[in-house]
CSV table of C-alpha atoms and ligand atoms in Angstrom, one decimal:
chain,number,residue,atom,x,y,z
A,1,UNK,CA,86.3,127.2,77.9
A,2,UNK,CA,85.7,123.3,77.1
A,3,UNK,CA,87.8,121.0,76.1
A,4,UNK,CA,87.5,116.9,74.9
A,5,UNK,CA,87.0,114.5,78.3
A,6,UNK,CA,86.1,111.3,78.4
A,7,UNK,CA,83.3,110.8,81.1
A,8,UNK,CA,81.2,108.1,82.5
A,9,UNK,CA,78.3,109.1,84.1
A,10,UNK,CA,77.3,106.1,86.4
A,11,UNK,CA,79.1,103.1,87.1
A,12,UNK,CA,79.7,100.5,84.2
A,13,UNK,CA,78.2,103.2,82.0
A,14,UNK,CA,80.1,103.3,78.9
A,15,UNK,CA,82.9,106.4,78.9
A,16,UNK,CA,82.2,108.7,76.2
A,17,UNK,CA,83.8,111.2,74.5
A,18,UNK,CA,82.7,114.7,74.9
A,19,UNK,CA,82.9,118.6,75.7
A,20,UNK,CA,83.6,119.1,79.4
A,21,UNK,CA,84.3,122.4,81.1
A,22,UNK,CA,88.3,123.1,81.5
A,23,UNK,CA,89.3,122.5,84.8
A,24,UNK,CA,90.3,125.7,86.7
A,25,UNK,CA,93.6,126.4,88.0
A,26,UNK,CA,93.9,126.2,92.0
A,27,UNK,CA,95.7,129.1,93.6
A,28,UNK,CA,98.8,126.4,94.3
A,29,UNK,CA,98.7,124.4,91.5
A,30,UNK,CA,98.9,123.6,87.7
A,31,UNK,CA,97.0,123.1,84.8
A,32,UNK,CA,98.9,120.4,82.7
A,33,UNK,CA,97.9,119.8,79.0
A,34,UNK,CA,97.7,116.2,79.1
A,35,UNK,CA,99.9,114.4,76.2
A,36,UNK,CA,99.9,111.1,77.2
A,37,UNK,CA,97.6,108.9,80.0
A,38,UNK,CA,97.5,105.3,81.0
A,39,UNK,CA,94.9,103.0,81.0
A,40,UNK,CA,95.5,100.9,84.4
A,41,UNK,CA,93.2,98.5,86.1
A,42,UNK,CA,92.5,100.9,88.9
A,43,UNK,CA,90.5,103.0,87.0
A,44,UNK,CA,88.6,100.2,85.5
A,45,UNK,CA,88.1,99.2,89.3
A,46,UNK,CA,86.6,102.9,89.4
A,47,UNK,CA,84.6,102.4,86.9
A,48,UNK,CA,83.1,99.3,88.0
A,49,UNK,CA,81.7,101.2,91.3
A,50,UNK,CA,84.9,99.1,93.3
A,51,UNK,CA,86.1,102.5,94.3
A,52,UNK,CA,83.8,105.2,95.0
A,53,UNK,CA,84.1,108.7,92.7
A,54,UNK,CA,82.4,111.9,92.5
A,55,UNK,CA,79.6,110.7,89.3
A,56,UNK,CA,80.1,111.9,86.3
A,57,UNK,CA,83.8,110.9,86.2
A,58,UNK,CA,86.6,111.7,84.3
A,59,UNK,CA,89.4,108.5,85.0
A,60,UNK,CA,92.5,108.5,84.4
A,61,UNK,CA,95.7,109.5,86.8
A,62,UNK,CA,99.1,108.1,84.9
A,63,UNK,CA,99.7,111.4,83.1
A,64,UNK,CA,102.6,113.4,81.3
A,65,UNK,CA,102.1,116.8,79.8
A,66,UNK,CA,103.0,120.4,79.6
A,67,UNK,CA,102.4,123.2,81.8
A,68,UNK,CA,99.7,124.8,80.6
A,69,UNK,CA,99.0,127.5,83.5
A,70,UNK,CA,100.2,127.8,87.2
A,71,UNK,CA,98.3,129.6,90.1
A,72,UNK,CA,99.8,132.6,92.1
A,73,UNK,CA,101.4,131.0,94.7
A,74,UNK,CA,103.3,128.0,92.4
A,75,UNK,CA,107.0,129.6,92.4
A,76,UNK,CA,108.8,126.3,90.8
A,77,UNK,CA,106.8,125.7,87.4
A,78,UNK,CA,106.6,127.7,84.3
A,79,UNK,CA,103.6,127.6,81.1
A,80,UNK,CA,105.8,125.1,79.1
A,81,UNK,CA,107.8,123.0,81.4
A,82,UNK,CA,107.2,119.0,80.5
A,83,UNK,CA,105.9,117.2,83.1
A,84,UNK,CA,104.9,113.7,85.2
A,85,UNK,CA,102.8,113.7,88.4
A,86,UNK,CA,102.1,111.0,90.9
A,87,UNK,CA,99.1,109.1,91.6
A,88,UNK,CA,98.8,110.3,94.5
A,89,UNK,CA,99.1,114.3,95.2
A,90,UNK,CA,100.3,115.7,98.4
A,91,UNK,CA,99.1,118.5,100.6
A,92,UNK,CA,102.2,120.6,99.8
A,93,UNK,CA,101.9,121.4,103.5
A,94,UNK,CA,101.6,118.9,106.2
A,95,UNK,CA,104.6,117.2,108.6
A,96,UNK,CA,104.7,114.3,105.6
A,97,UNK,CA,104.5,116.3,102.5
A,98,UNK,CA,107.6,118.6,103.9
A,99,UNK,CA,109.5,115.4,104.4
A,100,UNK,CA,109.0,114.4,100.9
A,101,UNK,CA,106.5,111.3,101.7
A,102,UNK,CA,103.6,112.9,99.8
A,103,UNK,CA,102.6,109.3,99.1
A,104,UNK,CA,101.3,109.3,102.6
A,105,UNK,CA,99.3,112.7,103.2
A,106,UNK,CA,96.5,112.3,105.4
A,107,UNK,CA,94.6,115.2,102.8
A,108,UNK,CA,96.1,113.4,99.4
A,109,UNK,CA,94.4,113.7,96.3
A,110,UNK,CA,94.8,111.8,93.3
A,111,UNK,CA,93.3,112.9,89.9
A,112,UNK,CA,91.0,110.4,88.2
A,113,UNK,CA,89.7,109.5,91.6
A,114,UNK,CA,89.0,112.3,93.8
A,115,UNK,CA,88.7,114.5,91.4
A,116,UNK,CA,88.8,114.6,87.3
A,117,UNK,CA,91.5,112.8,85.8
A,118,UNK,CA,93.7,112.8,83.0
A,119,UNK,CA,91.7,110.9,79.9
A,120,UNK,CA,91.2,114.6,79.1
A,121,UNK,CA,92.6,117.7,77.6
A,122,UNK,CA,93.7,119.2,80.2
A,123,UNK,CA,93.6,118.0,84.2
A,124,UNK,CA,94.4,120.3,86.8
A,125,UNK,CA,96.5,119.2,90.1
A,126,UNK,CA,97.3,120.8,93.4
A,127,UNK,CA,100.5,122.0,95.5
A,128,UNK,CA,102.0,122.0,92.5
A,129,UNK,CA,105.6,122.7,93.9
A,130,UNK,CA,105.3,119.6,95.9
A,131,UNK,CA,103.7,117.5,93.1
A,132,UNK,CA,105.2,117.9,89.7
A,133,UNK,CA,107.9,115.8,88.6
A,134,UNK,CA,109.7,117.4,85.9
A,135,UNK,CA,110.7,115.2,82.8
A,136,UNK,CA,114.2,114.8,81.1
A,137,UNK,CA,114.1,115.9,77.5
A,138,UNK,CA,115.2,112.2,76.5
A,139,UNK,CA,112.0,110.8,78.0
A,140,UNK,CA,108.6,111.1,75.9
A,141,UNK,CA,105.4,112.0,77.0
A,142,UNK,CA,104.1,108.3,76.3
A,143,UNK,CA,106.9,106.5,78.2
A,144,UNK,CA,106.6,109.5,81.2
A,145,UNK,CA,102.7,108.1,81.4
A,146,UNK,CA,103.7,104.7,81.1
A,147,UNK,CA,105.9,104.8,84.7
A,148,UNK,CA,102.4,105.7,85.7
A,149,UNK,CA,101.3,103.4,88.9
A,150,UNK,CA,102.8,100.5,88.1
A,151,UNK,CA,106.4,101.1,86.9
A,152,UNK,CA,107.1,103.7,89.8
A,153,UNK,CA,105.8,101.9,92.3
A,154,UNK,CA,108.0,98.4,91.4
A,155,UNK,CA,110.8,101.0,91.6
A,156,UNK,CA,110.3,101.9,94.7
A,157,UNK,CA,109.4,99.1,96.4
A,158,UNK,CA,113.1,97.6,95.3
A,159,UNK,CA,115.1,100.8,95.5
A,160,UNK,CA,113.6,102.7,98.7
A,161,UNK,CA,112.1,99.9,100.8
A,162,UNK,CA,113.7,96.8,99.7
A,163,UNK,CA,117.6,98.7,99.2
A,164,UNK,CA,118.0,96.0,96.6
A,165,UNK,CA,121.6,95.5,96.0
A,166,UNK,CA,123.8,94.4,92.7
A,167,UNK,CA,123.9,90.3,92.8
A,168,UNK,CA,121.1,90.2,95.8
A,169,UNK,CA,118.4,87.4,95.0
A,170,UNK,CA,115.1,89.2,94.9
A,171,UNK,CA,111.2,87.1,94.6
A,172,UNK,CA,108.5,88.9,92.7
A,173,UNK,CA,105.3,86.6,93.4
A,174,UNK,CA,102.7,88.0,90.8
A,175,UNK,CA,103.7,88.6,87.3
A,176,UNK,CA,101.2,91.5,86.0
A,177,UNK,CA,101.9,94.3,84.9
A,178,UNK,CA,103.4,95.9,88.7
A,179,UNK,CA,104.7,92.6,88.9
A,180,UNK,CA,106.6,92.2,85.4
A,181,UNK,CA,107.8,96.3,85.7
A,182,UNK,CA,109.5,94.7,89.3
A,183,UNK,CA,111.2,92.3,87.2
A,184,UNK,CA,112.7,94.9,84.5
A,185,UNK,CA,113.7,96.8,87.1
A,186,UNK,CA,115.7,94.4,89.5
A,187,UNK,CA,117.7,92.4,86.6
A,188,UNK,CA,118.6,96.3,85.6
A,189,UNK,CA,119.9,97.1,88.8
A,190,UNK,CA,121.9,93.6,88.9
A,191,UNK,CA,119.4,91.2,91.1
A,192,UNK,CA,119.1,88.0,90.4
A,193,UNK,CA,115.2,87.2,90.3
A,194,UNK,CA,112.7,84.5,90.9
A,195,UNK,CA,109.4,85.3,89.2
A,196,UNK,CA,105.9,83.0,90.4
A,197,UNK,CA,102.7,83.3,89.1
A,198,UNK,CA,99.8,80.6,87.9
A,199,UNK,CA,100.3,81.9,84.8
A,200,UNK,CA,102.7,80.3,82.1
A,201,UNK,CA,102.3,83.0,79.9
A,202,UNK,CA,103.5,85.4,82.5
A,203,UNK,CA,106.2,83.8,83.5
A,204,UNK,CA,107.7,83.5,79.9
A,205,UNK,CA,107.3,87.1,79.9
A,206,UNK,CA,109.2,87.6,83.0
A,207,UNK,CA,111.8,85.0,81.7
A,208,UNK,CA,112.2,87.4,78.9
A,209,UNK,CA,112.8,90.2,81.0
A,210,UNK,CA,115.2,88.8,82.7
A,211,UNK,CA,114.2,86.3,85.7
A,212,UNK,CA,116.3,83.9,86.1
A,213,UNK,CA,114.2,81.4,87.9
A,214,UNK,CA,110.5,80.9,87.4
A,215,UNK,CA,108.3,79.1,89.2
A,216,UNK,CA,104.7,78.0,89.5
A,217,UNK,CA,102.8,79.5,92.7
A,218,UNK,CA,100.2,76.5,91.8
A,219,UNK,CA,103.1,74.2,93.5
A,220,UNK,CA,102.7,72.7,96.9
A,221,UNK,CA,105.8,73.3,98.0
A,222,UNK,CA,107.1,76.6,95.9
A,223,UNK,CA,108.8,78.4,98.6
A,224,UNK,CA,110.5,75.3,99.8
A,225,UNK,CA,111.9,75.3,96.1
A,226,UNK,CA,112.5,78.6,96.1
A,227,UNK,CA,114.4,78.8,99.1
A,228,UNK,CA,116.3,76.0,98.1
A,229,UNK,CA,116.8,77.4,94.4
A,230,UNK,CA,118.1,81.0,96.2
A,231,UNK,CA,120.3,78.9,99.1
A,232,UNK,CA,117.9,80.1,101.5
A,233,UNK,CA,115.6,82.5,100.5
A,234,UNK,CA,115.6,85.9,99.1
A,235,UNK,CA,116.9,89.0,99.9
A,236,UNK,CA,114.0,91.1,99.0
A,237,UNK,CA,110.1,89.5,98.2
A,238,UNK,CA,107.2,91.6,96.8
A,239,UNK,CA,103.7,90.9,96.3
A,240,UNK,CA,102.8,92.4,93.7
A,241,UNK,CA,99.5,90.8,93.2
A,242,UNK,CA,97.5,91.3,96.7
A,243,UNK,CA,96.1,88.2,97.9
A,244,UNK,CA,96.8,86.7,101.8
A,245,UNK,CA,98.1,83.3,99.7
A,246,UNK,CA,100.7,85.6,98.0
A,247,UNK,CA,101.0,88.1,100.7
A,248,UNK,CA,102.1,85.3,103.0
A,249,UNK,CA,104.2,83.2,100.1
A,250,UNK,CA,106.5,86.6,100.2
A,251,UNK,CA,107.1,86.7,103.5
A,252,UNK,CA,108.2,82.7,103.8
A,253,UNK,CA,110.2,83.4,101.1
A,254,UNK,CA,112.9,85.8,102.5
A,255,UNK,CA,115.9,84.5,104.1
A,256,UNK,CA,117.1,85.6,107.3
A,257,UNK,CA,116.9,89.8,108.0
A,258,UNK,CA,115.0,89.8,104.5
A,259,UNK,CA,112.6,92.4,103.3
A,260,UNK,CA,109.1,91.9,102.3
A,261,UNK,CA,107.3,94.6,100.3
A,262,UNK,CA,103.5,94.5,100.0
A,263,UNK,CA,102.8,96.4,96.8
A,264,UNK,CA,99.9,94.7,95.9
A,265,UNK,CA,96.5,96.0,97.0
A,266,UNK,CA,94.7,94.0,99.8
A,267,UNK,CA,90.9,94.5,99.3
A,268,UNK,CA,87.6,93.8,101.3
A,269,UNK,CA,87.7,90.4,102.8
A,270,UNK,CA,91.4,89.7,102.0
A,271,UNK,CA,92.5,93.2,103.7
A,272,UNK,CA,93.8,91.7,106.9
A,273,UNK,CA,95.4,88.9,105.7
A,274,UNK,CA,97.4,85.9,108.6
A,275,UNK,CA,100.9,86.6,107.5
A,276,UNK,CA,104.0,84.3,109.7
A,277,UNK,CA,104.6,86.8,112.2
A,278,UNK,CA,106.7,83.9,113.9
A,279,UNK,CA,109.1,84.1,111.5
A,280,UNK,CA,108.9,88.0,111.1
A,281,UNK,CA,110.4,87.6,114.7
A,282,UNK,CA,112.7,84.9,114.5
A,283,UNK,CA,114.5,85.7,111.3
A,284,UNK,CA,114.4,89.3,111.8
A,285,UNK,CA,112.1,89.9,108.8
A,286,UNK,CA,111.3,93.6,107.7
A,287,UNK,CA,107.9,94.2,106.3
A,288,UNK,CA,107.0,97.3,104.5
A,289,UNK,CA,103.8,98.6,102.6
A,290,UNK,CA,104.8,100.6,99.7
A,291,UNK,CA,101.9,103.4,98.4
A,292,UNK,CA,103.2,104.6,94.9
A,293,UNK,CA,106.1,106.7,95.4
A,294,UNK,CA,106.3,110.8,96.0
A,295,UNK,CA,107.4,113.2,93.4
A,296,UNK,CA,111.1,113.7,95.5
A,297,UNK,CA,111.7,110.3,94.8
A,298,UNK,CA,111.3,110.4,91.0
A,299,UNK,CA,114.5,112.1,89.5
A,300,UNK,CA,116.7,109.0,90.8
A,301,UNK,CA,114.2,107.0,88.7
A,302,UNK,CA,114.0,109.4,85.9
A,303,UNK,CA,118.0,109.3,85.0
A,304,UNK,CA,117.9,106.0,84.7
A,305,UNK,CA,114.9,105.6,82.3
A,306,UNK,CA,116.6,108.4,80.1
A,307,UNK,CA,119.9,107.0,79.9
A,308,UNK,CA,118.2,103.7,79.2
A,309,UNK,CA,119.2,101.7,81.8
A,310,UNK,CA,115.4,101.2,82.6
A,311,UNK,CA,113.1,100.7,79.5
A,312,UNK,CA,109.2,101.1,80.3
A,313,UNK,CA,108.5,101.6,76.7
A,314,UNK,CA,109.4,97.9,76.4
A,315,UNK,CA,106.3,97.2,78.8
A,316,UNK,CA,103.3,99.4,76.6
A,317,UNK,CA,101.3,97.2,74.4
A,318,UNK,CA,99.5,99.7,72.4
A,319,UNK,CA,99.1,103.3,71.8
A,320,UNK,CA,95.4,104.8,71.1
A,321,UNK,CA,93.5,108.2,71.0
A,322,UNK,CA,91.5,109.8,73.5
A,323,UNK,CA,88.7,108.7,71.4
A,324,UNK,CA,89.3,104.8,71.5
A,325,UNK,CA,90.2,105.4,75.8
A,326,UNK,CA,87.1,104.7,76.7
A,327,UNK,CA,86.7,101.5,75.2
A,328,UNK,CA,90.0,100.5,76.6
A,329,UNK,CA,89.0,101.2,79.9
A,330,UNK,CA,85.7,98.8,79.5
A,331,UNK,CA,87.7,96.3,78.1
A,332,UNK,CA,89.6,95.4,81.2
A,333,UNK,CA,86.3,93.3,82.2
A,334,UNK,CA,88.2,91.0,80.4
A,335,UNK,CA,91.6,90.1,81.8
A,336,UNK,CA,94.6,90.8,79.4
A,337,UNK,CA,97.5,90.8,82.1
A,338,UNK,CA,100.9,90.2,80.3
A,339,UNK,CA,99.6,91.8,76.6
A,340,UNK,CA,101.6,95.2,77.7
A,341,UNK,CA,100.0,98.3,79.4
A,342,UNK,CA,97.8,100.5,77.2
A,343,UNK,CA,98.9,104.9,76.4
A,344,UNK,CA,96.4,107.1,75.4
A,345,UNK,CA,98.0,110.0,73.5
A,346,UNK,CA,96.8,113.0,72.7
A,347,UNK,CA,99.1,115.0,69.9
A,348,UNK,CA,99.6,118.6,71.2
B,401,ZN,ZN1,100.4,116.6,103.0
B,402,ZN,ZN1,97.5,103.1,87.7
């Protein structure tokens, strides 16, 4: 059987449209009929040869669709059921995939990476009981794909790592699109926030979403104002841009027992970055990495978009066809990074 994929077939090639082989269903997992997929830097990163994938490539890995067949062994999902799934997909098997960290499985997958993604018909994905998230009837396929990477991860970092706390001062240095999705999600959950970024464009958008103090990470001395502006630092800092500058800006931003949360990615030469391991010690400081979050941990996130407490729909810019995707994706060599995340939807 074929279906409609779009597939680049070396890097920087442009993505096309065309007929692909269906994927075939694995003896544990699912087959979802994809309704909606994100278009997220990480694929264009992909794309760009950044990230090496199996040639040709199908991209694409912030999905929400319908269960379109399950293998033998899948005993929790049904043809029909309306569904999300993580970036990354777990084992179903190992000492972290029974705990519910499938986010860290030594034998992850993740669709649109290791394998054929989701800017296609149909995408098929493994240990299906471990990795399908199912969706509340009030949420819609395009706002499920929109919580994608960026959305969930913000979530998690706050909620999971960080244990954010009504009235708790929280720092989000990098205002993109992980980085503005942090915001939403502390001011909903009562945090006051401080948003930085070079940006003044970002920053009004985080000021409209809710930050209360924004500041420019151009500033020599924007953690001392910070600190002062929080009476001593924050509670809970993320970097959600990836860079040692901002890595280490988090970390001098916490007050005392604080909690720093690297959410951005740290890549090539800046992977090792010197962070103030002096103070880590001094004031107690907790330091986490946070690596998407694992299909266990989405139902806590799930209520709260569909009783509309959290609105992600408020963060997507535009919503396309399968056959304009492909042209999104190549259009990320030019940065757009507060215009709102892109959906690709694909009527069922
Ligand atoms: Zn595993
Ligand atoms: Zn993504």
């Amino acid at each position: 059987m074929l279906m409609r994929a779009v597939v680049y077939d070396e890097y920087g090639a442009p993505p096309v449209l065309r007929q692909v082989q269906e994927p075939t269903c694995p003896e544990d997992g699912a087959v979802i009929a994809v309704r909606a997929t994100g278009v997220c830097r990480s694929d264009w990163h992909a794309w760009r040869g950044h990230d090496p994938v199996p040639l040709p490539h199908v991209p694409g890995h912030e999905l929400a669709g319908v269960v379109a067949a399950t293998g033998v062994r899948v005993t929790r999902w049904q043809v029909g059921d309306r569904v999300t799934v993580p970036f990354v997909c777990g084992c179903g098997r190992c000492e972290y995939c029974l705990a519910g960290d499938a986010q860290v499985c030594p034998d992850q997958t993740q669709p649109g990476f290791t394998g054929p993604g989701s800017f296609a018909e149909r995408v098929a994905v493994r240990a299906a009981d471990t990795n399908l998230v199912r969706l509340p009837d009030q949420v819609d396929f395009v706002t499920a794909a929109s919580l994608g990477c960026r959305f969930a991860t913000a979530f998690r970092a706050l909620t999971v790592h960080g244990r954010l706390r009504a009235g708790s001062w929280v720092a989000v240095h990098g205002c993109g699109g992980v980085g503005l999705s942090a915001v939403m999600v502390a001011v909903a959950l009562g945090a006051r926030v401080v948003a930085v970024d070079v940006s003044p464009v970002a920053l009004a958008r985080a000021r409209e979403l809710g930050a209360e103090v924004v500041l420019d990470a151009r500033e020599a001395d924007v953690v001392d104002v910070l600190r002062t502006a929080t009476g001593g630092g924050v509670h809970v800092s993320l970097d959600a841009l990836g860079s040692p500058s901002t890595a280490a800006s988090s970390v001098r931003s916490l007050r005392r027992r604080g909690r720093h949360v690297q959410v951005g990615l740290l890549l090539g030469r800046d992977a090792t970055p010197p962070l103030p391991m002096d103070l880590v010690v001094a004031h107690e400081l907790e330091v986490y990495g946070s690596h998407g979050m694992p299909a266990a941990d989405y139902p806590a996130m799930l209520t709260l978009v569909a009783d509309g407490t959290l609105r992600p729909d408020l963060l997507v810019g535009e919503v396309i066809g399968l056959a304009g995707a492909g042209a999104a994706l190549a259009s990320m060599d030019r940065p757009s990074r507060v215009a709102g995340m892109t959906v690709v939807e694909i009527p069922g």
